[in-house]
Coordinates of C-alpha atoms and ligand atoms in Angstrom, one line a residue:
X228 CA 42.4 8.6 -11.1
X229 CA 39.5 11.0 -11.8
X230 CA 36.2 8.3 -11.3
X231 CA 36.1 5.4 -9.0
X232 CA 38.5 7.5 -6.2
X233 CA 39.9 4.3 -5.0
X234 CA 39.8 5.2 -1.3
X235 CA 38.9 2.1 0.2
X236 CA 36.6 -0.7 -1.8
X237 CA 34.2 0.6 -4.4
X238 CA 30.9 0.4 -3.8
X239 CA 29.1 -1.4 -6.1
X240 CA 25.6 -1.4 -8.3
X241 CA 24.7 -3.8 -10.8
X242 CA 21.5 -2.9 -12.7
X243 CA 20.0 -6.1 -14.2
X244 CA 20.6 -8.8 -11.9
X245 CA 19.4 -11.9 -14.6
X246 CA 21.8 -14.5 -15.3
X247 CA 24.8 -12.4 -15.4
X248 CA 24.1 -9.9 -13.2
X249 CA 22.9 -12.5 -10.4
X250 CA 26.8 -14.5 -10.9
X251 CA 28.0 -10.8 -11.3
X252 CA 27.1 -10.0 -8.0
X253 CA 27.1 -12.5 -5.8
X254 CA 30.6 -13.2 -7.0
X255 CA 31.7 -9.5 -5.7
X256 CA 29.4 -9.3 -3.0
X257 CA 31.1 -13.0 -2.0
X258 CA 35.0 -11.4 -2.5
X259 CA 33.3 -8.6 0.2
X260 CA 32.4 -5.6 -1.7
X261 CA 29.2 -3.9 -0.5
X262 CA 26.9 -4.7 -3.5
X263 CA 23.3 -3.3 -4.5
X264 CA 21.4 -4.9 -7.2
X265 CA 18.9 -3.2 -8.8
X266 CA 16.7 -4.8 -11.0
X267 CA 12.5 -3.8 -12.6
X268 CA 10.8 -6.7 -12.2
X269 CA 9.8 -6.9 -8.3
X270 CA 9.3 -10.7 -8.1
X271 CA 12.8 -11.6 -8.7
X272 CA 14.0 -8.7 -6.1
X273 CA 11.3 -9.9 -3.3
X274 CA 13.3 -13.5 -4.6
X275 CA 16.5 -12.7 -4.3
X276 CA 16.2 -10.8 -1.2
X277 CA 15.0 -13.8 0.5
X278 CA 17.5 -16.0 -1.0
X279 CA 16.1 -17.7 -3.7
X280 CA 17.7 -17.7 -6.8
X281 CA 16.4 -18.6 -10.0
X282 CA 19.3 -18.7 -12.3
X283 CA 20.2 -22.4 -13.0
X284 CA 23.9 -22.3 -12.6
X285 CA 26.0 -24.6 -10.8
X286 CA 27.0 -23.1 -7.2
X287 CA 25.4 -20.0 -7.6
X288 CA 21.7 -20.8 -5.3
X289 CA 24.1 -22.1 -2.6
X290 CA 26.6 -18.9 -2.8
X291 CA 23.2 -16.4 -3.1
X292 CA 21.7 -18.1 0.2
X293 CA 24.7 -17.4 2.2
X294 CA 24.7 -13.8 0.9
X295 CA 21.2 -12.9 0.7
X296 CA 19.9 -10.6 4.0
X297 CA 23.9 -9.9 4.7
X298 CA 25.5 -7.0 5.1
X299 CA 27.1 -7.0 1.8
X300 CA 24.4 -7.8 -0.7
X301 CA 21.0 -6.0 -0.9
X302 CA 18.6 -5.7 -3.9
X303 CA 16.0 -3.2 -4.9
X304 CA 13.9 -1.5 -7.6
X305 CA 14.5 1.5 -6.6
X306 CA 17.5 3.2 -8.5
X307 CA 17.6 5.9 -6.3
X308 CA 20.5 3.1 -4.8
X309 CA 23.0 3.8 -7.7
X310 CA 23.6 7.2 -5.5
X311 CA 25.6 5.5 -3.2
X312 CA 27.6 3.8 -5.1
X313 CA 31.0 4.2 -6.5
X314 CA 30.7 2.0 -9.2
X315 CA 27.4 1.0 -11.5
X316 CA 27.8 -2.0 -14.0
X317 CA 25.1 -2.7 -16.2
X318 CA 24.0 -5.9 -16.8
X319 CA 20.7 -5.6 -18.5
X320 CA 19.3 -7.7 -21.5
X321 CA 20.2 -6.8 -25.3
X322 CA 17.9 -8.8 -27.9
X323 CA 17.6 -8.5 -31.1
X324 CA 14.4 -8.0 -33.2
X325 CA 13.2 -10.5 -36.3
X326 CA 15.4 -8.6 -38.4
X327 CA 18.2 -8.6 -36.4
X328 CA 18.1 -5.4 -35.2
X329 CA 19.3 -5.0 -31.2
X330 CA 16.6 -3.5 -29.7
X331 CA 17.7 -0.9 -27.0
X332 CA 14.5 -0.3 -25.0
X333 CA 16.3 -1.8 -21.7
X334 CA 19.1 0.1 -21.9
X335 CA 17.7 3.4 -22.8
X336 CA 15.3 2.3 -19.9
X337 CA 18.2 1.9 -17.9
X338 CA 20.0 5.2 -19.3
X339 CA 17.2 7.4 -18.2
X340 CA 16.6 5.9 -14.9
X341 CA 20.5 6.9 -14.3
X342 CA 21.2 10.1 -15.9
X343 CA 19.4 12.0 -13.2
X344 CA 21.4 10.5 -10.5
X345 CA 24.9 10.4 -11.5
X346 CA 26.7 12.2 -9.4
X347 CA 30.5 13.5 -10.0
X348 CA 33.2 10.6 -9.7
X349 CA 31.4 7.9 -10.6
X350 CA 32.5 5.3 -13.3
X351 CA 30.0 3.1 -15.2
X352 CA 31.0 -0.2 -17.2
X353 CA 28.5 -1.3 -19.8
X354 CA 28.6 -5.1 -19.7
X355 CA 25.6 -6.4 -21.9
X356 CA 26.6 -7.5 -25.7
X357 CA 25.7 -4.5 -28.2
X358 CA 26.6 -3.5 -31.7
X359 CA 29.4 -1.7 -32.5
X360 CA 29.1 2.0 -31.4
X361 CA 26.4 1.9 -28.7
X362 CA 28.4 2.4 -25.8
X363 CA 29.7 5.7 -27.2
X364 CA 26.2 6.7 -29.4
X365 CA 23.8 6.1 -27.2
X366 CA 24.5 5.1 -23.8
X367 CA 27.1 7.9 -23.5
X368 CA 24.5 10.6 -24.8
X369 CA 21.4 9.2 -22.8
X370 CA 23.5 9.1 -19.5
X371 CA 24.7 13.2 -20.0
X372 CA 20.9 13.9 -20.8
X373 CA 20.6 15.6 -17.2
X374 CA 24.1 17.8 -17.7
X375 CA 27.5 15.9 -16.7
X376 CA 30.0 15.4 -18.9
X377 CA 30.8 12.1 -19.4
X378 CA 35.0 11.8 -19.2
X379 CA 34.4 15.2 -17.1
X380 CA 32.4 14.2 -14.4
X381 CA 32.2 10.6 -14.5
X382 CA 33.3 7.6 -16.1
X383 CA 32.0 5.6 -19.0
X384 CA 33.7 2.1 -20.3
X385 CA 32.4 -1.1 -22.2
X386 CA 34.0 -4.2 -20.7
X387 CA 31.6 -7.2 -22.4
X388 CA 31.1 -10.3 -20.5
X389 CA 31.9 -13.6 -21.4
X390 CA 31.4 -16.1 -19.0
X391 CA 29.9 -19.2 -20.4
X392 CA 26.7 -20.5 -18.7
X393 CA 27.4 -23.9 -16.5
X394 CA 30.8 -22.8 -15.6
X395 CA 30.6 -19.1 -14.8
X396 CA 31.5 -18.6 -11.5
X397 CA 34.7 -20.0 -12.1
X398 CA 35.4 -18.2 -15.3
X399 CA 34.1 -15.0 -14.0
X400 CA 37.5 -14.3 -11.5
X401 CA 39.6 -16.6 -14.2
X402 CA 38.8 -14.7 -17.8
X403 CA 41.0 -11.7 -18.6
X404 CA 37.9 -8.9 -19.1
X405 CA 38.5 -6.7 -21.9
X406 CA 37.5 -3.2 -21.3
X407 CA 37.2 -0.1 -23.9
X408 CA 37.3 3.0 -22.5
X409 CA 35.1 6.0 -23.6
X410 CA 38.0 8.0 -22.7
X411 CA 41.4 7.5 -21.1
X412 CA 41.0 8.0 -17.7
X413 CA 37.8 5.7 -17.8
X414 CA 39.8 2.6 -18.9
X415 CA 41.8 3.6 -16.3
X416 CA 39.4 3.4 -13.6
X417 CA 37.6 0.5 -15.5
X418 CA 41.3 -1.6 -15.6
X419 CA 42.0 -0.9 -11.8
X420 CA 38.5 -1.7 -10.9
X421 CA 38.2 -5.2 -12.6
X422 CA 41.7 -6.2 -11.4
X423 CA 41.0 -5.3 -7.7
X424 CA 37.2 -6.5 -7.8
X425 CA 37.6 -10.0 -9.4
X426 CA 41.6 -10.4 -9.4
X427 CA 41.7 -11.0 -13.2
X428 CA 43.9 -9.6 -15.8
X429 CA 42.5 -6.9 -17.8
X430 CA 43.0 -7.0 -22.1
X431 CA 42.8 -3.1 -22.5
X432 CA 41.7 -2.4 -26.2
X433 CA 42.2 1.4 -27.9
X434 CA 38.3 2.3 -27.2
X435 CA 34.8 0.6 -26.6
X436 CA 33.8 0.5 -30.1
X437 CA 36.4 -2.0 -30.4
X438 CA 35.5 -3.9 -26.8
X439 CA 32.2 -4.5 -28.1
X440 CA 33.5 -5.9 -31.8
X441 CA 35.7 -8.4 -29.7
X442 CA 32.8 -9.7 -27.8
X443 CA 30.9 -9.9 -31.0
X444 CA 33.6 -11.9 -32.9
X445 CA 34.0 -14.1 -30.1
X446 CA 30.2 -15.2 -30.3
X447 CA 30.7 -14.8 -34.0
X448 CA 33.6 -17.2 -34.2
X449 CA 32.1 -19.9 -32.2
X450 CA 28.8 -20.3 -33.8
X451 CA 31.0 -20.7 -36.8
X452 CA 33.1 -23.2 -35.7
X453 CA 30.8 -25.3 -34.1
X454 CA 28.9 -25.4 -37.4
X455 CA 31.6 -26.5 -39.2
X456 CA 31.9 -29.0 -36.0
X457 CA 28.6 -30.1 -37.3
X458 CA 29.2 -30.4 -40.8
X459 CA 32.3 -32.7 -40.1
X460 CA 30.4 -34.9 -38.1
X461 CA 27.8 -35.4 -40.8
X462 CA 30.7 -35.8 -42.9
X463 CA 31.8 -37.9 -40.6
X464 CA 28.5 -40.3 -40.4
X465 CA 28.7 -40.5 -44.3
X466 CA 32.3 -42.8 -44.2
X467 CA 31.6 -44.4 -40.5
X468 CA 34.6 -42.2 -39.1
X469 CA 34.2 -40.8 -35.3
X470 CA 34.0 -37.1 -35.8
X471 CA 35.6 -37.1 -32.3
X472 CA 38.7 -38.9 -33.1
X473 CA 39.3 -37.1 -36.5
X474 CA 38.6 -33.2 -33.9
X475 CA 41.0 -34.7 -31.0
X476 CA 44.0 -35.5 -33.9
X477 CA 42.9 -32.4 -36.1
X478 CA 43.3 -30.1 -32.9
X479 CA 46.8 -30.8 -32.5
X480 CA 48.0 -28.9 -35.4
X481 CA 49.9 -25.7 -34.3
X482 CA 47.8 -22.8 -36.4
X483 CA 48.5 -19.2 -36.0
X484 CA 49.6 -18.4 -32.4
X485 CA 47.3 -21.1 -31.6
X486 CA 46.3 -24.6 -32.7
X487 CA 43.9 -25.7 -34.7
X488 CA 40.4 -25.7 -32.6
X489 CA 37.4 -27.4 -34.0
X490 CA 34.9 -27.7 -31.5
X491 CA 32.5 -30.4 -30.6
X492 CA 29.1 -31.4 -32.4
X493 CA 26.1 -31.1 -31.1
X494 CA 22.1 -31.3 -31.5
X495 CA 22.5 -27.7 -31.9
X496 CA 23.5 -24.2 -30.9
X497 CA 21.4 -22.5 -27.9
X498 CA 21.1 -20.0 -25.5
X499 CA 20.4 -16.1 -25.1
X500 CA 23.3 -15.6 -26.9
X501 CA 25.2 -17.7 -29.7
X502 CA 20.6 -17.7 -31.2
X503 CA 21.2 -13.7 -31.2
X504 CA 24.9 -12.0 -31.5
X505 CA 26.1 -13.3 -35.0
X506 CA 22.2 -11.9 -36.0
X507 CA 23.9 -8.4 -34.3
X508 CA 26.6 -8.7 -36.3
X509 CA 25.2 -9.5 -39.3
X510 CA 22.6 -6.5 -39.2
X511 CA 25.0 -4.0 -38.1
X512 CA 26.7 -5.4 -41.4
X513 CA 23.8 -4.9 -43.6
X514 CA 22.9 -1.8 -41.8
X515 CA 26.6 -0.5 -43.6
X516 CA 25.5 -2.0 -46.9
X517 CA 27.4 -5.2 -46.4
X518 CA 26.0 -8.9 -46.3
X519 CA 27.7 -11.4 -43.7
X520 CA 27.2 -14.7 -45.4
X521 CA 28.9 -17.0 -42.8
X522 CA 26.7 -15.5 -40.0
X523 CA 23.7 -17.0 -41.9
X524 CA 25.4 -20.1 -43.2
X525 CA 26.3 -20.9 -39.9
X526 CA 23.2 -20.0 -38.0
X527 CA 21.5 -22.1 -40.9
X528 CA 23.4 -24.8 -40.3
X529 CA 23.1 -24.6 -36.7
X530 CA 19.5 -24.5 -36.5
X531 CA 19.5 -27.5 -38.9
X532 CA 20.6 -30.0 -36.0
X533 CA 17.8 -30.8 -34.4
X534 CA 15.9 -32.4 -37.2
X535 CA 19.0 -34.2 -38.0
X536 CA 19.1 -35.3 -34.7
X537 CA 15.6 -36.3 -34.5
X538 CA 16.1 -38.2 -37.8
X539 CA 19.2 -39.9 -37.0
X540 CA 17.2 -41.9 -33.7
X541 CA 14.6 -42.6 -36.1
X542 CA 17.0 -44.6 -38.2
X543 CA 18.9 -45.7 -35.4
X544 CA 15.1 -47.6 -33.9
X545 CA 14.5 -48.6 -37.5
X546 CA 17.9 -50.6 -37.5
X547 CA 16.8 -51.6 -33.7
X548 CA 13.8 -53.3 -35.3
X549 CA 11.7 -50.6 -33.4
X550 CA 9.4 -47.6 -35.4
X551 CA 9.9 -44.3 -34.0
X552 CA 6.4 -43.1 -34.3
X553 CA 5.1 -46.1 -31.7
X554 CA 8.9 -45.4 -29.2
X555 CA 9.1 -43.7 -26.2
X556 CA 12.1 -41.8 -25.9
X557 CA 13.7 -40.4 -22.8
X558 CA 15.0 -36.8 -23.1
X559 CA 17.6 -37.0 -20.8
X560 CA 18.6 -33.0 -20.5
X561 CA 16.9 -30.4 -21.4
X562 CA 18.5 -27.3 -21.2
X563 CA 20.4 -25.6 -24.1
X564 CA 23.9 -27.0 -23.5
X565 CA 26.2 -29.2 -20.4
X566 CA 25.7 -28.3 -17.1
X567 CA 23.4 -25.5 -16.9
X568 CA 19.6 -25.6 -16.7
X569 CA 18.8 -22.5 -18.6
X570 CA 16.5 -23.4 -21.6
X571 CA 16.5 -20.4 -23.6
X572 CA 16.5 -21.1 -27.0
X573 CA 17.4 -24.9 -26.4
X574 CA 17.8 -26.9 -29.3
X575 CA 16.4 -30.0 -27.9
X576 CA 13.0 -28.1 -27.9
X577 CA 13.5 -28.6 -32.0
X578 CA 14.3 -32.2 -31.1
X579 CA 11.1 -33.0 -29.0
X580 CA 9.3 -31.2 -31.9
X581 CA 10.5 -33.4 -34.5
X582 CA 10.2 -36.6 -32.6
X583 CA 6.2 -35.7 -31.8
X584 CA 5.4 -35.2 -35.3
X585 CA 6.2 -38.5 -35.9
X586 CA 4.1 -39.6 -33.3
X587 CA 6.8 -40.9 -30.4
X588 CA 6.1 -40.7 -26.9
X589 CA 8.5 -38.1 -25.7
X590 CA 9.5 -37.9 -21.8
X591 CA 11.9 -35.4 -20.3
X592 CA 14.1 -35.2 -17.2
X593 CA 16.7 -32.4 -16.6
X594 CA 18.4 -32.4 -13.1
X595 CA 19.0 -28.6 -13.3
X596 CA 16.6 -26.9 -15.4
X597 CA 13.0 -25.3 -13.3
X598 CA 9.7 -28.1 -13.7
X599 CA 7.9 -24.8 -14.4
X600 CA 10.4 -23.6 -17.2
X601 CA 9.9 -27.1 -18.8
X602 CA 6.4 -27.3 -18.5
X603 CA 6.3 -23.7 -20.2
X604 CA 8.6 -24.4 -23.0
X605 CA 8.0 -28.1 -23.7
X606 CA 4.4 -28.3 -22.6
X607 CA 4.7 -31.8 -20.6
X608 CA 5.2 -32.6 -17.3
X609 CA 8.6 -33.3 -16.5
X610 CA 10.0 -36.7 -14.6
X611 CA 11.0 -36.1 -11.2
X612 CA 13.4 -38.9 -11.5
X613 CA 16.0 -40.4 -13.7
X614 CA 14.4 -43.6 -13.5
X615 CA 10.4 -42.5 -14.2
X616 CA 11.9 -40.8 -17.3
X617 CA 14.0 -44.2 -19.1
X618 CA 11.3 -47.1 -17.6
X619 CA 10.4 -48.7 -20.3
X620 CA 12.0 -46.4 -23.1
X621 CA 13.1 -47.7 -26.2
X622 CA 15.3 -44.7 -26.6
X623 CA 17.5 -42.7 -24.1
X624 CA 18.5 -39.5 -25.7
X625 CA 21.1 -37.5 -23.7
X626 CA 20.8 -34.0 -25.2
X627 CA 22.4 -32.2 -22.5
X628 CA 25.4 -33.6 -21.2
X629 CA 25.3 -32.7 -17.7
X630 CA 27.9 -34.0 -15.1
X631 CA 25.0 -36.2 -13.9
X632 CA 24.6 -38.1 -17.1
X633 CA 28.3 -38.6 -17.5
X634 CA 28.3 -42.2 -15.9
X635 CA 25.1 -43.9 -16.0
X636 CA 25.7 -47.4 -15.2
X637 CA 24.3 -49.4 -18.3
X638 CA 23.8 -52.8 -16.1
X639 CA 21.2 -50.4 -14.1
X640 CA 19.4 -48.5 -16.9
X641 CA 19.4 -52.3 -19.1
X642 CA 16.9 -53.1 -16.1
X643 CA 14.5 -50.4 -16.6
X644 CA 14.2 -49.9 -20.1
X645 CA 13.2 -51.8 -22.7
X646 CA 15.9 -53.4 -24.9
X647 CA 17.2 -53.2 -27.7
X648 CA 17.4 -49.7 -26.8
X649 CA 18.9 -46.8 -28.3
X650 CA 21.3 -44.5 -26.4
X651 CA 21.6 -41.6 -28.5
X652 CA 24.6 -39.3 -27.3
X653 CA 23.5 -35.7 -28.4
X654 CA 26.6 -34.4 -27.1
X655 CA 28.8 -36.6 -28.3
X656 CA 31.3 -37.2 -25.3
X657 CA 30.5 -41.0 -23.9
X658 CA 33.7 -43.2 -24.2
X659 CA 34.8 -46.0 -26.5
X660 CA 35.1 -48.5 -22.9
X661 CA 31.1 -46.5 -22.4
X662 CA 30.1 -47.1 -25.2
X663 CA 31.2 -50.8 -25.3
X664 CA 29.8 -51.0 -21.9
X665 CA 26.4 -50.4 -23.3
X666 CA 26.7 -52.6 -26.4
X667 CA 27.2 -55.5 -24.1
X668 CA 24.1 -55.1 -22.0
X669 CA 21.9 -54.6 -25.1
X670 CA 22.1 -50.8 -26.0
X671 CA 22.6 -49.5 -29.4
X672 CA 24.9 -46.2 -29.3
X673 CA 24.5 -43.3 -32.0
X674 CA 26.2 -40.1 -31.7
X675 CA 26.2 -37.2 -33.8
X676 CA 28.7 -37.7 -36.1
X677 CA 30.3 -41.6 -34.3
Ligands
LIG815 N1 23.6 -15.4 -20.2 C1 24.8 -15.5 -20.6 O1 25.5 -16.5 -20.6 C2 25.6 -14.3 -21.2 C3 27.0 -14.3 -21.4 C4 27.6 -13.2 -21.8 C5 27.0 -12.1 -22.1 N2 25.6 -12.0 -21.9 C6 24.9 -10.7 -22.2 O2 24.7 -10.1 -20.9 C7 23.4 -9.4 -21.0 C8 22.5 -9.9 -19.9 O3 22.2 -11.3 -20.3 P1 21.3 -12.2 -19.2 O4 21.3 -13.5 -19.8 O5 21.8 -11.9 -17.9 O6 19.9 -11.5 -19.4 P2 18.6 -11.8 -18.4 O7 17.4 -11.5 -19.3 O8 18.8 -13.0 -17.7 O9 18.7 -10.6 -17.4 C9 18.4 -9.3 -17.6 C10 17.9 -8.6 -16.4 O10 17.7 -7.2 -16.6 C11 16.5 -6.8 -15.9 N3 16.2 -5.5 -16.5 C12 15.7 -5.3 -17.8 N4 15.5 -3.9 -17.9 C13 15.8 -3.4 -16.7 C14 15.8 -2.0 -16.3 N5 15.5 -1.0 -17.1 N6 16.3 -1.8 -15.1 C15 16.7 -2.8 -14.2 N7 16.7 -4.1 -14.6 C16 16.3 -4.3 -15.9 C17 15.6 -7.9 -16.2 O11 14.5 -7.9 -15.3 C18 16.5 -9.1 -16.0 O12 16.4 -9.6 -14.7 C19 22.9 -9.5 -22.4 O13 23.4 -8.5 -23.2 C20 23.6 -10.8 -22.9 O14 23.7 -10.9 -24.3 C21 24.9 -13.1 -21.4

C-alpha cells in the first residue's frame, strides 16, 4: 500500500465540516479515529469547538456534544492541521451557477490551501458532488501545483457521498461508498480506508470519472422518478384513485434486477442537492453539445408542485365552505423534506408564497429546523409550539412529514382549530384508519394525489 501506510488508525482531516462534513466527522471521530476538521468560516469552528452544532440532523447535536473538547475531535481554520494527518477528505460545497455551470471556487480554494502541505504518503478522497472529470482535471492538477506527483507521492480518489439528510448517521456506516481511483494504488488505499473507517462495503468502479457519473445518475434518477411520482398523483386526483395504493401495488412488479420503484409525491423536490446536480448534469451535457431533456422536464415538473399544492388547499377550503384568501393555515414543517430541519431550497417556501398572494394568513412551526433560519427564509416569526401554530386554523398543512407529525391526535387538534378544517397531507403518508380518524372529528383530508 503506497498512501495511507496503515500502521495503526489513520489520522484523519476533513475540510468542510457543513452538513456532510459535520455527520462525516463526528461519525469517525465517534468510531475513535483522531479527527481534525478544518473548515473557513471561524463562527462555525469557535461553534463546533464548544459543542454546538448547527446542522439540523437527527442525533447528530447530541453525538457532536459528547465529542466536542475530546481528545478525538478538534476543529480549526488553520490548514496547516492536514500535516498531521494521514488521511484528508474533502467535504466542501459544489454549486452550480444560473446556467448550470458548477462553480469550483471552494475547491480550488481548497486545492491551493493543500497543495503546499501535502506531504509524501498521504491519500485524499474527494467527497463533494462534481461533474464528470473534475477529480482527475482539476483537483488532481491544483493539488501537484507545489511539485508531488499525485499516484507518486500521494493518493488521489473520488468516493461521492450519499447519505440522505434526516437519516444520515445511520446510512453513513450502512451505504456501500463507491470510490474511483485516480490510480490503482489509490483505490486501494481509498477501499481499505472506507472499509476500516465506517465498516461499510466498498462498490470499486474502474476510475473517478466514473465515481462521480454514478453519484450524478443517482441524483439524476431520483429527481426523475419522483416527478413522474408527481405526475401520477395528479393523474391520480383526475379519476379519484390514491396515488399511494396504485405506487404500493405498482412497486411490486419484479423489473430488471430490481422491482419496479416509483417513489412518493410530494409538494416538491428540495434541498442543496436534488435543486442543483441534474442542472450538473445537464450542463456538462450541453457543455458536449448535447441537450438533457428529462433533467429539465423533471426539474420543471418538480418545481411546479408547490403552486399545485397551494391550489389544491384552496379548492379543498372552497369545498369546506371556507375562502382561502380570508384562512389561516398552519404550516406544519418547514424544512425541505421528513425528518430534517435543513431548509435549503425547501419547497414549502413556494407553498407559503402562493398561499400569501392570495391573501391567507400563513403560520409556521417546524420542530427541527433553526427560528433564525425560518425567520430568514420565510420572513415571519415562527410558533414555538404545535398548538400556537393550528389554534384557530382553518387549515393544517403538513409539508414536512417529520416523525413528530406522524400521530397527531385529531380529538386534540379538533379542540384547537376551527372546524371544518382542512388537513392537507403534503407528504402523502397519513393512513386510511388516520385519515378516517380525522373525518369523524370534523377534518377534511387532501393529499397530493389521494
Ligand atoms: N447535504 C447533503 O445531504 C449532501 C448529500 C450528499 C452529497 N452532498 C454534497 O456534499 C458537498 C457538501 O455539501 P454540504 O451540504 O455539506 O455543504 P455545506 O454548504 O453545508 O458545507 C460546506 C462547508 O464547506 C466550508 N468551506 C467552503 N470553502 C471552504 C474552504 N476553502 N476551506 C474550508 N472549508 C470550506 C463551508 O464553510 C461549509 O461549512 C456538496 O458537494 C454536496 O453536493 C451533500
Amino acid at each position: 500500500m503506497r498512501f495511507w501506510p496503515a500502521a495503526g488508525a489513520p489520522r484523519i482531516a476533513v475540510i468542510g465540516f457543513g452538513y456532510v462534513g459535520s455527520c462525516l466527522g463526528v461519525t469517525l471521530a465517534g468510531a475513535g479515529f483522531d479527527v481534525v476538521g478544518v473548515d473557513r468560516d471561524r463562527d462555525l469552528v469557535a461553534d463546533l469547538a464548544a459543542g454546538r452544532c448547527r446542522v439540523p440532523e437527527p442525533g447528530l447535536a447530541e453525538a457532536l456534544a459528547g465529542l466536542a473538547g475530546g481528545p478525538l475531535l478538534a476543529f480549526t481554520t488553520d490548514y496547516d492541521a492536514v500535516r498531521a494527518v494521514d488521511v484528508v477528505v474533502v467535504t466542501v460545497g459544489t454549486p452550480v451557477d444560473d446556467g448550470g455551470a458548477l462553480e469550483t471556487a471552494q475547491l480550488e480554494e481548497v486545492c491551493g490551501e493543500l497543495a503546499p502541505r501535502l506531504r509524501p504518503g498521504q491519500l485524499v478522497l474527494l467527497k463533494s458532488t462534481v461533474a464528470p472529470g473534475v477529480t482527475r482535471g482539476l483537483v488532481k492538477p491544483l493539488l501537484e501545483g507545489s511539485g508531488l506527483v499525485q499516484g507518486e507521492d500521494f493518493g488521489l480518489a473520488y468516493c461521492p457521498e450519499r447519505l440522505a439528510e434526516g437519516n444520515a448517521l445511520a446510512q453513513l456506516v450502512t451505504l456501500p461508498v463507491v470510490v474511483g481511483g485516480c490510480d490503482p494504488a489509490s483505490a486501494d488505499a481509498a477501499d481499505l480506508f472506507w472499509r476500516t473507517a465506517l465498516g461499510v462495503e466498498v462498490r470499486r468502479v474502474p476510475d473517478a470519472d466514473v465515481a462521480e457519473v454514478v453519484k450524478l445518475a443517482s441524483n439524476w434518477w431520483i429527481d426523475v422518478n419522483v416527478a413522474m411520482a408527481n405526475e401520477l398523483a395528479r393523474f391520480c386526483a383526475l379519476y379519484g384513485v390514491d396515488v399511494l395504493e396504485v405506487i404500493s401495488a405498482a412497486n411490486s412488479l419484479p423489473k430488471g434486477t430490481g422491482r419496479v420503484n416509483v417513489l412518493l409525491p410530494s409538494v416538491g423536490v428540495g434541498g442543496s442537492c436534488l435543486t442543483k446536480d441534474p442542472w450538473m448534469v445537464w450542463r456538462a451535457a450541453r457543455d458536449r453539445g448535447a441537450d438533457l431533456r428529462t433533467v429539465r422536464t423533471a426539474r420543471e415538473v418538480n418545481d411546479a408542485m408547490p403552486d399545485y399544492a397551494a391550489g389544491l388547499i384552496g379548492d379543498e377550503l372552497a369545498k369546506l365552505g371556507k375562502d382561502v384568501g380570508s384562512a389561516t393555515v398552519a404550516v406544519l414543517g418547514a424544512a425541505f423534506k421528513s425528518d430534517t430541519g435543513d431548509l435549503r431550497h425547501t419547497p414549502v417556501l413556494g407553498v407559503v408564497r402562493a398561499l400569501r398572494a392570495t391573501g391567507a394568513t400563513v403560520r409556521l412551526f417546524d420542530p427541527l429546523a433553526d427560528p433564525d433560519a425560518m425567520r430568514r427564509v420565510f420572513g415571519v416569526e415562527p410558533e414555538r409550539e404545535l398548538a400556537d401554530a393550528v389554534v384557530g386554523a382553518d387549515c393544517v398543512a403538513v409539508l414536512a412529514g417529520h416523525r413528530a407529525f406522524a400521530d397527531l391526535p385529531p380529538e386534540w387538534l379538533a379542540g384547537l382549530v376551527s372546524l371544518p378544517c382542512l388537513v392537507f397531507d403534503g407528504r402523502a403518508y397519513y393512513s386510511r384508519e388516520y385519515i378516517e380518524r380525522l373525518r369523524r372529528n370534523g377534518f377534511g383530508y387532501r393529499g397530493i394525489g389521494r
